[in-house]
Short mmCIF file of C-alpha atoms in Angstrom, two decimals:
data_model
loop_
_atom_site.label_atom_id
_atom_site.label_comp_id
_atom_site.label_asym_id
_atom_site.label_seq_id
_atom_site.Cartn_x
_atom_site.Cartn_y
_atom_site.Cartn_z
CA UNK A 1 -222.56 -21.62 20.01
CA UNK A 2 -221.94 -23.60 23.15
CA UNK A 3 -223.80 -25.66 24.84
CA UNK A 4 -223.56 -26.67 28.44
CA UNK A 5 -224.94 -30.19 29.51
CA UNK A 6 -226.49 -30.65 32.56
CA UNK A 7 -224.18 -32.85 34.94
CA UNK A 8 -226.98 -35.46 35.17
CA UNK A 9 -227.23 -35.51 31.53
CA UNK A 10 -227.65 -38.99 29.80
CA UNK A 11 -225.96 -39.79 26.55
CA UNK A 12 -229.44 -40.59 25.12
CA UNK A 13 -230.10 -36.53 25.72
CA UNK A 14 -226.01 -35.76 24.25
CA UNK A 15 -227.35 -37.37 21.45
CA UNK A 16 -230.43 -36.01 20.91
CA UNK A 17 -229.06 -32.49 21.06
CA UNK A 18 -226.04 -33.61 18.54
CA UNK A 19 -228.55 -34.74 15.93
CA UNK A 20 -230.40 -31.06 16.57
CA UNK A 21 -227.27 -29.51 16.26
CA UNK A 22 -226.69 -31.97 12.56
CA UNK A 23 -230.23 -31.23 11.53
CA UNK A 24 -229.70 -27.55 10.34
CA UNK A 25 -226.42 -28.35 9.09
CA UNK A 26 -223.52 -27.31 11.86
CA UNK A 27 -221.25 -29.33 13.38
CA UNK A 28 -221.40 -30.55 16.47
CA UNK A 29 -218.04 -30.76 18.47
CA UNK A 30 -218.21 -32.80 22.00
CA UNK A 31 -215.88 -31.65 24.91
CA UNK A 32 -216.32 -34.41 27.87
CA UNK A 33 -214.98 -32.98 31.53
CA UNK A 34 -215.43 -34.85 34.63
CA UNK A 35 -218.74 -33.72 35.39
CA UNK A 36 -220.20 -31.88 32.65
CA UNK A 37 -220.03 -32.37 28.87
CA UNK A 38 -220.25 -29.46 26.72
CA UNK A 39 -221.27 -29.41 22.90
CA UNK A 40 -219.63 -26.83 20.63
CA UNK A 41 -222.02 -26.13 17.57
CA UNK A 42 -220.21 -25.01 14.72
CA UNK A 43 -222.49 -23.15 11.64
CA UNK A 44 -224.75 -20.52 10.98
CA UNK A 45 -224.83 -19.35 14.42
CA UNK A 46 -228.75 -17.76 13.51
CA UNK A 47 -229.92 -21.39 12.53
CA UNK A 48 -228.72 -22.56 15.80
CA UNK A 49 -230.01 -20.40 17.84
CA UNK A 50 -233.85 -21.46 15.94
CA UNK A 51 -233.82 -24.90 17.54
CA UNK A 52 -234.74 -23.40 20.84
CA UNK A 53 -231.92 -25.95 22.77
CA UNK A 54 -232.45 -24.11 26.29
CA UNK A 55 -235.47 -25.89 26.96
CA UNK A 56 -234.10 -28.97 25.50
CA UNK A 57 -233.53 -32.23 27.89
CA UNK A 58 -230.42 -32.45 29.62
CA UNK A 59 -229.33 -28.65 28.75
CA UNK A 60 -227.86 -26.29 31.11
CA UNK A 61 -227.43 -23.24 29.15
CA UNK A 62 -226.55 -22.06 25.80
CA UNK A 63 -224.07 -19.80 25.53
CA UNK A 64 -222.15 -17.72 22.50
CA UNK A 65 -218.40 -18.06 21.74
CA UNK A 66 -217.89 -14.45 20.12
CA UNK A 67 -214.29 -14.91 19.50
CA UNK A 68 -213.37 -16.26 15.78
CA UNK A 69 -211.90 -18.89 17.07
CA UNK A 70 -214.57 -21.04 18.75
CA UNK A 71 -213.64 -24.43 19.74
CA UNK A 72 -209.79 -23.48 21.07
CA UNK A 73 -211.93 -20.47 23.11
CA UNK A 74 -211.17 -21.27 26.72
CA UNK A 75 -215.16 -20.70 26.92
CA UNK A 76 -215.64 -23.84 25.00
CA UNK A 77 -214.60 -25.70 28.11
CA UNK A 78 -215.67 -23.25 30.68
CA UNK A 79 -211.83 -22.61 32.06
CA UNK A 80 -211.61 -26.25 32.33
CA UNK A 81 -208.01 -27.35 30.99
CA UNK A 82 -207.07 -29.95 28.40
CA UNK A 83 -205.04 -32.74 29.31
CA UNK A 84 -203.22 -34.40 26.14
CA UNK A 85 -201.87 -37.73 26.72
CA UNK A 86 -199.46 -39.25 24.82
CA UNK A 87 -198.46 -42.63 25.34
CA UNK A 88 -199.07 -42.83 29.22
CA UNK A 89 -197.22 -39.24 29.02
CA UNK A 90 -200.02 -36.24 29.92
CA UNK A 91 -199.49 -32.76 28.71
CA UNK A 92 -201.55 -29.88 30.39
CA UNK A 93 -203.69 -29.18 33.77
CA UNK A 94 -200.54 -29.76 36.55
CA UNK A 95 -198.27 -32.01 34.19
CA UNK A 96 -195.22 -30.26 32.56
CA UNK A 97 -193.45 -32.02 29.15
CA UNK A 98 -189.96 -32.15 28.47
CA UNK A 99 -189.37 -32.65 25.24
CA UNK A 100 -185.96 -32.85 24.15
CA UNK A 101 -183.61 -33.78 21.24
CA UNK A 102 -181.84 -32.88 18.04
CA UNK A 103 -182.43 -30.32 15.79
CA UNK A 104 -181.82 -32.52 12.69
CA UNK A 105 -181.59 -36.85 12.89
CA UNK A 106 -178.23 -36.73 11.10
CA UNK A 107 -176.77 -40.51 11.73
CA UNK A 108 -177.46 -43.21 13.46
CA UNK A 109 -175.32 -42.95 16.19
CA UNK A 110 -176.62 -39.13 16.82
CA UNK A 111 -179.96 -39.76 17.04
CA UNK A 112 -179.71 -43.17 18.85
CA UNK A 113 -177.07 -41.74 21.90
CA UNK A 114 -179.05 -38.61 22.28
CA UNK A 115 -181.93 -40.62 22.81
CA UNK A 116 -180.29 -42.57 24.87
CA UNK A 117 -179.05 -39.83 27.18
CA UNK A 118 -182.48 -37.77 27.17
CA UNK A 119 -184.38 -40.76 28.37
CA UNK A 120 -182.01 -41.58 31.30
CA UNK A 121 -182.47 -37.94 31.87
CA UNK A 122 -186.18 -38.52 32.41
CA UNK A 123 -186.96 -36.51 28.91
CA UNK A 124 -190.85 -37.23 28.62
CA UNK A 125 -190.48 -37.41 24.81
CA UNK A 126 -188.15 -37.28 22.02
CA UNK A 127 -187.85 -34.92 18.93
CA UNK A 128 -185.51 -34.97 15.66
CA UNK A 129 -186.33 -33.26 12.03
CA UNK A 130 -186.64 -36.05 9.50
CA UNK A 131 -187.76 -33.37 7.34
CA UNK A 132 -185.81 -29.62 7.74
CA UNK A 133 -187.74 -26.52 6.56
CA UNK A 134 -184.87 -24.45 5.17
CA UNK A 135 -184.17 -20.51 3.83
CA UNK A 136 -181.91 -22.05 1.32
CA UNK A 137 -182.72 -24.72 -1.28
CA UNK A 138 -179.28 -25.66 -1.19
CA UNK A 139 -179.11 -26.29 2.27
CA UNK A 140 -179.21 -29.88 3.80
CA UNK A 141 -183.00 -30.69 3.92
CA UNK A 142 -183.08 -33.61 6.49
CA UNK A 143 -182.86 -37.41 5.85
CA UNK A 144 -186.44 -37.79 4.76
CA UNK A 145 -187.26 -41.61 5.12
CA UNK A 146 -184.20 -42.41 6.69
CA UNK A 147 -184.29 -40.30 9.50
CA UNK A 148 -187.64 -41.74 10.14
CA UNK A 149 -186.35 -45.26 10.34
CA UNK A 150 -183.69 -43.84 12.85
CA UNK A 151 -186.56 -42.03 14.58
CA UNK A 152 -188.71 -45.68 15.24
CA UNK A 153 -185.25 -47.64 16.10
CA UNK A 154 -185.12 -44.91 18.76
CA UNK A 155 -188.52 -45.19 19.94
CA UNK A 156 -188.21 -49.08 20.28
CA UNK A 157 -185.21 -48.60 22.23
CA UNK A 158 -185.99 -45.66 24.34
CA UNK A 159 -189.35 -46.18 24.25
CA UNK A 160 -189.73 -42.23 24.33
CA UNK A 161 -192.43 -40.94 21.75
CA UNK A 162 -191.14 -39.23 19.05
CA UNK A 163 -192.13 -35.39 17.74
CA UNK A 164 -190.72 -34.97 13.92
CA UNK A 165 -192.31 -32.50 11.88
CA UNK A 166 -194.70 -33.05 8.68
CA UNK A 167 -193.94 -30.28 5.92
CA UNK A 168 -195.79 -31.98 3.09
CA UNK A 169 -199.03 -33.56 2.90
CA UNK A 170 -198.00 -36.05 0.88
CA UNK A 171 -195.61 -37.11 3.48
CA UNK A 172 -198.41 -37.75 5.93
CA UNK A 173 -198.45 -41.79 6.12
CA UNK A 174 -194.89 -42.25 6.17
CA UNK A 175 -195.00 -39.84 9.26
CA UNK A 176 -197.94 -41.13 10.84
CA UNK A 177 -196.05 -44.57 10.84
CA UNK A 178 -193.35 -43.11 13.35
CA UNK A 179 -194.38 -40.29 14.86
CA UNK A 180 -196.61 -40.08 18.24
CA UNK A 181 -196.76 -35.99 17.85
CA UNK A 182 -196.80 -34.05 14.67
CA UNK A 183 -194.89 -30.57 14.60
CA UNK A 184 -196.33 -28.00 12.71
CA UNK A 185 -192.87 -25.61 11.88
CA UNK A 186 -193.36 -21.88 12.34
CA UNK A 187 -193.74 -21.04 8.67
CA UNK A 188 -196.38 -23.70 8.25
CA UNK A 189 -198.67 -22.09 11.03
CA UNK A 190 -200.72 -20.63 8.30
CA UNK A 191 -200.61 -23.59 5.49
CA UNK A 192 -204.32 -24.23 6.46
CA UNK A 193 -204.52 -27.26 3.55
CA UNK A 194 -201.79 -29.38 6.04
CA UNK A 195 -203.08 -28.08 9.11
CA UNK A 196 -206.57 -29.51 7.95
CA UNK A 197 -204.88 -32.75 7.05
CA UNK A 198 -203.28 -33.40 10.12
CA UNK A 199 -206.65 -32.70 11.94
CA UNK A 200 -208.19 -35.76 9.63
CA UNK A 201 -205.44 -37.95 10.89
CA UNK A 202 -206.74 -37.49 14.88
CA UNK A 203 -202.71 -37.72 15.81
CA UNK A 204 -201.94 -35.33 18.17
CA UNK A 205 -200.36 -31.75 17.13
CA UNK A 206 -197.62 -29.25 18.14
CA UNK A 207 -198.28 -25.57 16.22
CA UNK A 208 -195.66 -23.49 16.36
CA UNK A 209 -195.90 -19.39 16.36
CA UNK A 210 -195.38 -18.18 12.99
CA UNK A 211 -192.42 -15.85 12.79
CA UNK A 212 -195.00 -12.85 12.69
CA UNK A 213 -197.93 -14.42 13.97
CA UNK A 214 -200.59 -12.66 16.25
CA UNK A 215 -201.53 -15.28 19.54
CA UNK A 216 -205.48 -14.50 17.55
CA UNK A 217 -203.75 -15.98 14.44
CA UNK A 218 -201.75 -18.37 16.24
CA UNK A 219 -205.39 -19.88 17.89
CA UNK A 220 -207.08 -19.53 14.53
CA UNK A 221 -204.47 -22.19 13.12
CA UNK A 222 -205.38 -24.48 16.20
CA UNK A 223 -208.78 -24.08 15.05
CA UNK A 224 -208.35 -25.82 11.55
CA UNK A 225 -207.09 -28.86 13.37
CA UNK A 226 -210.01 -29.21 16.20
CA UNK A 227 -212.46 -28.46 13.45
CA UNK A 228 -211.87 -31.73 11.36
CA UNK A 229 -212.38 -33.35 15.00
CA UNK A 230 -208.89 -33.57 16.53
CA UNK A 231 -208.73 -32.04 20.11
CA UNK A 232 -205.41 -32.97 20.78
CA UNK A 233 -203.22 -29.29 19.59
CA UNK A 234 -200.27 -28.28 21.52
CA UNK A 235 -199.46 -24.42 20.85
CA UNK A 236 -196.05 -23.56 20.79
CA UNK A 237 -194.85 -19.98 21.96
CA UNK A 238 -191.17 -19.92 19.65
CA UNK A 239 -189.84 -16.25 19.14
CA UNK A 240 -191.36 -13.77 17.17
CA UNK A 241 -189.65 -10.91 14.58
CA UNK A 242 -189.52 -7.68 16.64
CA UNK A 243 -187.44 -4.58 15.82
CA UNK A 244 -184.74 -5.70 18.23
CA UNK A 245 -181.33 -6.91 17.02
CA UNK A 246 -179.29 -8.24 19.71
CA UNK A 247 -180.73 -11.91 19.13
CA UNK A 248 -182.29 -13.58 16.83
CA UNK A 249 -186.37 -13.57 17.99
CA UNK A 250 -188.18 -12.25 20.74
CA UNK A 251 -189.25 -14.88 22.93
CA UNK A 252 -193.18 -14.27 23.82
CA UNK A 253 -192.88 -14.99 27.64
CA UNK A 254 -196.27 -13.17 28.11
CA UNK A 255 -197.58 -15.00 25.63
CA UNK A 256 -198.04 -17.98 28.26
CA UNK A 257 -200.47 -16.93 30.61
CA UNK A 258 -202.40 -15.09 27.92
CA UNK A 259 -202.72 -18.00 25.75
CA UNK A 260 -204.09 -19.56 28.78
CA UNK A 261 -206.47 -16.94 29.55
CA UNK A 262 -207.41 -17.18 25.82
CA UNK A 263 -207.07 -21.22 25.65
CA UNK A 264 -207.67 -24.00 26.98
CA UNK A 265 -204.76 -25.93 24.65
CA UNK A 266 -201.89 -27.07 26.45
CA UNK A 267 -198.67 -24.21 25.55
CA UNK A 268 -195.45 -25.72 24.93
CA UNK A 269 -192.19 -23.49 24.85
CA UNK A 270 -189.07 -23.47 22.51
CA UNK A 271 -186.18 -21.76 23.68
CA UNK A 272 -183.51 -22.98 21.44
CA UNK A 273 -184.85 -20.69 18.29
CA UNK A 274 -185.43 -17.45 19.80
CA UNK A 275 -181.98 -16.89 20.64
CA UNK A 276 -180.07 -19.22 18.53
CA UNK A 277 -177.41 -19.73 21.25
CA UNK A 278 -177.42 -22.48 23.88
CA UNK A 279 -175.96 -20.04 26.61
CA UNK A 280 -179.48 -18.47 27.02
CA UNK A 281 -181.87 -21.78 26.43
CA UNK A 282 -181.35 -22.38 30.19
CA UNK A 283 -183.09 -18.86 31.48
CA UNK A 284 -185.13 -18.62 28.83
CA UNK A 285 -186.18 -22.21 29.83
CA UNK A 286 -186.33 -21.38 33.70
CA UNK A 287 -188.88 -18.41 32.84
CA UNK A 288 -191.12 -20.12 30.41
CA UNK A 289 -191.65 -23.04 33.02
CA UNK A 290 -192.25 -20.37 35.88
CA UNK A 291 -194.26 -18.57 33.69
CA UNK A 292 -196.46 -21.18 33.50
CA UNK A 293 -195.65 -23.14 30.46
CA UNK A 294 -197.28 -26.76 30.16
CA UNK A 295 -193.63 -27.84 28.63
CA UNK A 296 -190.54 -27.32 26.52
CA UNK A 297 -189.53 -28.36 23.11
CA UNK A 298 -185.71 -28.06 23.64
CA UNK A 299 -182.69 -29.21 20.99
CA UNK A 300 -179.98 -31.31 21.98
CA UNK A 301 -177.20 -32.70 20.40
CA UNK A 302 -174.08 -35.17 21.26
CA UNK A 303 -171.24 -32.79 19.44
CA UNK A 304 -172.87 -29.53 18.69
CA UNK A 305 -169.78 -27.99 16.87
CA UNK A 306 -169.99 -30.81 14.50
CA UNK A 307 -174.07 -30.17 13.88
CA UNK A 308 -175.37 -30.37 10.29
CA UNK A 309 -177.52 -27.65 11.04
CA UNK A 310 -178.46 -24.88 14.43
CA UNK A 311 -175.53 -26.05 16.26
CA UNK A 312 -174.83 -23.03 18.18
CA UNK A 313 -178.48 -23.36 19.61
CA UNK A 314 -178.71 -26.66 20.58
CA UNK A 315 -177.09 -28.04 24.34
CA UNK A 316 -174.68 -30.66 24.95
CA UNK A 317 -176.44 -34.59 25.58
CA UNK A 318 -173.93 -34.57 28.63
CA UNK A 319 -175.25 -31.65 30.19
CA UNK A 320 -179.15 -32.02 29.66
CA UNK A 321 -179.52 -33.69 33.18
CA UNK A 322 -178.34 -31.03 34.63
CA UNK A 323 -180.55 -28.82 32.98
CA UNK A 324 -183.43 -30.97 33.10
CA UNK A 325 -183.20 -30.82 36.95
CA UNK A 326 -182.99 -27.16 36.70
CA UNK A 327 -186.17 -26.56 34.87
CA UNK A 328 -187.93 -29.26 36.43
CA UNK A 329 -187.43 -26.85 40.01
CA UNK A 330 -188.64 -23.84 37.94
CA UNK A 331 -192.07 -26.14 36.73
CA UNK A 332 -192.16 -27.07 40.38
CA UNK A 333 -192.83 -23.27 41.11
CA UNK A 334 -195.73 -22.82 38.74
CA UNK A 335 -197.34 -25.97 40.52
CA UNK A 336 -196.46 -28.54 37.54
CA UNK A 337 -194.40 -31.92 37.46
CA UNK A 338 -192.62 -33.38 34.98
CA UNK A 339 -194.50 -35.91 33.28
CA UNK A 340 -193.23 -39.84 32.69
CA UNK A 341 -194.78 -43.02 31.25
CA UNK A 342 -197.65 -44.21 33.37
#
């Protein structure tokens, strides 16, 4: 259930409706807008409806969310969109996120001149896989802890916030020490122990499409995160398996404005794994920011050819500018600009 605060509502009356909402055992979920708050109650939705909240103080209306997913419903906040911000960076509403970087942090002086070069750009954050989620066992698995230390040297110098992904729970503090946005990899979408973890941790979240993954399931992974209290999930639209075979993964363009028509998250796109070659990130880039798309996760890399691992995906450091300045025209179209420290 939802339910809509009047705009004159005190917090004395927010409070007395969240301890109704406590009393019969749901949980009660505030979403604050500019002018109204609204109160998601999550439970038995036939014990809810008994405390007779429409007549309560300070109430506008009670309404249903019928969807299974309740508080990443767009309903929840009434169309209004979520803003994310991220150290003075804002994700969402008219702000656009480029976040850019290698696939895998693979030495010091990769990680630290990509950073480097992104930042001058005007990258709004920085990403690199400590960790690597691999098909093979006996493929090269990331630097663990030492990519992280390479991942905080380039946040002090840059000081761009850094996106690494968590795999493993029990990698959680060591992560949380570095990184300003956790990435949730595509075949983690649906490892609902981790994605319940890293709502505990209140650090914001990046979920990326599983490989096979309905937008329904896709918002239904969001929802283990906002339901440990954590409101700040990122979706992330990266390719799904369709029966074509002239590139890797279908990128979901449409999935933008849906998941906006579903959502209220912010939707970030990847276009360096759907086709796994860097001579289509820029179009695919160009639509997804037309489209609509609240940013782009994109992989750079100083000497691709000489990449550990994806290096026929990921674009040249020297050339990101350039494309930067491309997309950013594209983001301009769908009423968005690029987002900066404060």
């Amino acid at each position: 259930m939802m339910i809509v605060m009047q705009p004159g509502a005190t917090e004395s009356d927010i409070e007395s409706v969240v301890e109704r909402i406590e009393s019969c055992g749901a949980r009660a979920h505030l979403s604050r807008g500019e002018e109204v708050t609204v109160i998601g109650a999550i439970g038995d939705r036939e014990h809810v409806q008994r405390l007779g909240l429409e007549g309560h103080a300070g109430v506008q209306q009670v309404v249903p969310i019928l969807r299974p997913y309740k508080l990443s419903s767009n309903q929840f906040k009434s169309g209004e969109r979520s803003v994310i911000e991220i150290d003075g960076r804002r994700i969402g509403g008219e702000h656009f996120s480029m976040i850019a970087g290698p696939c895998t942090v693979e030495s010091r002086d990769q990680v630290l001149s990509t950073a480097e070069t992104v930042a001058a750009a005007g990258a709004s954050m920085f990403r690199g896989g400590a960790y690597k989620p691999r098909s093979s066992p006996y493929s090269f698995q990331g630097l663990g802890q030492e990519g992280l230390r390479l991942l905080a040297e380039a946040k002090e110098r840059t000081g761009l916030p850094i996106v690494t992904e968590l795999m493993d729970a029990r990698d959680v503090e060591p992560i949380l020490e570095v990184a300003d946005v956790i990435q949730v990899g595509a075949r983690n979408m649906q490892n609902y122990p981790l994605l319940a973890e890293i709502g505990r941790t209140g650090r914001p979240v990046l979920i990326k499409r599983g490989l096979s993954s309905t937008l329904e399931e896709l918002l239904m992974a969001a929802e283990y995160v906002l339901k440990e209290g954590n409101p700040n999930v990122m979706l992330c639209e990266r390719g799904i398996r369709t029966f074509e075979t002239a590139y890797r993964f279908t990128l979901d363009i449409m999935a933008i404005p849906m998941l906006k028509e579903l959502s209220h998250l912010p939707v970030i796109v990847d276009p360096s794994h759907a086709p796994g070659r860097r001579d289509m990130v820029l179009p695919l880039s160009l639509a997804a920011a037309a489209a609509g798309a609240d940013g782009i996760i994109v992989e750079v890399h100083p000497n691709p050819e000489e990449a550990i691992c994806d290096g026929p995906q990921q674009i040249y450091a020297e050339e990101f500018a350039a494309y930067l300045e491309q997309v950013e025209r594209a983001a301009a179209v769908a009423g968005k600009v690029l987002s900066a420290a404060a």
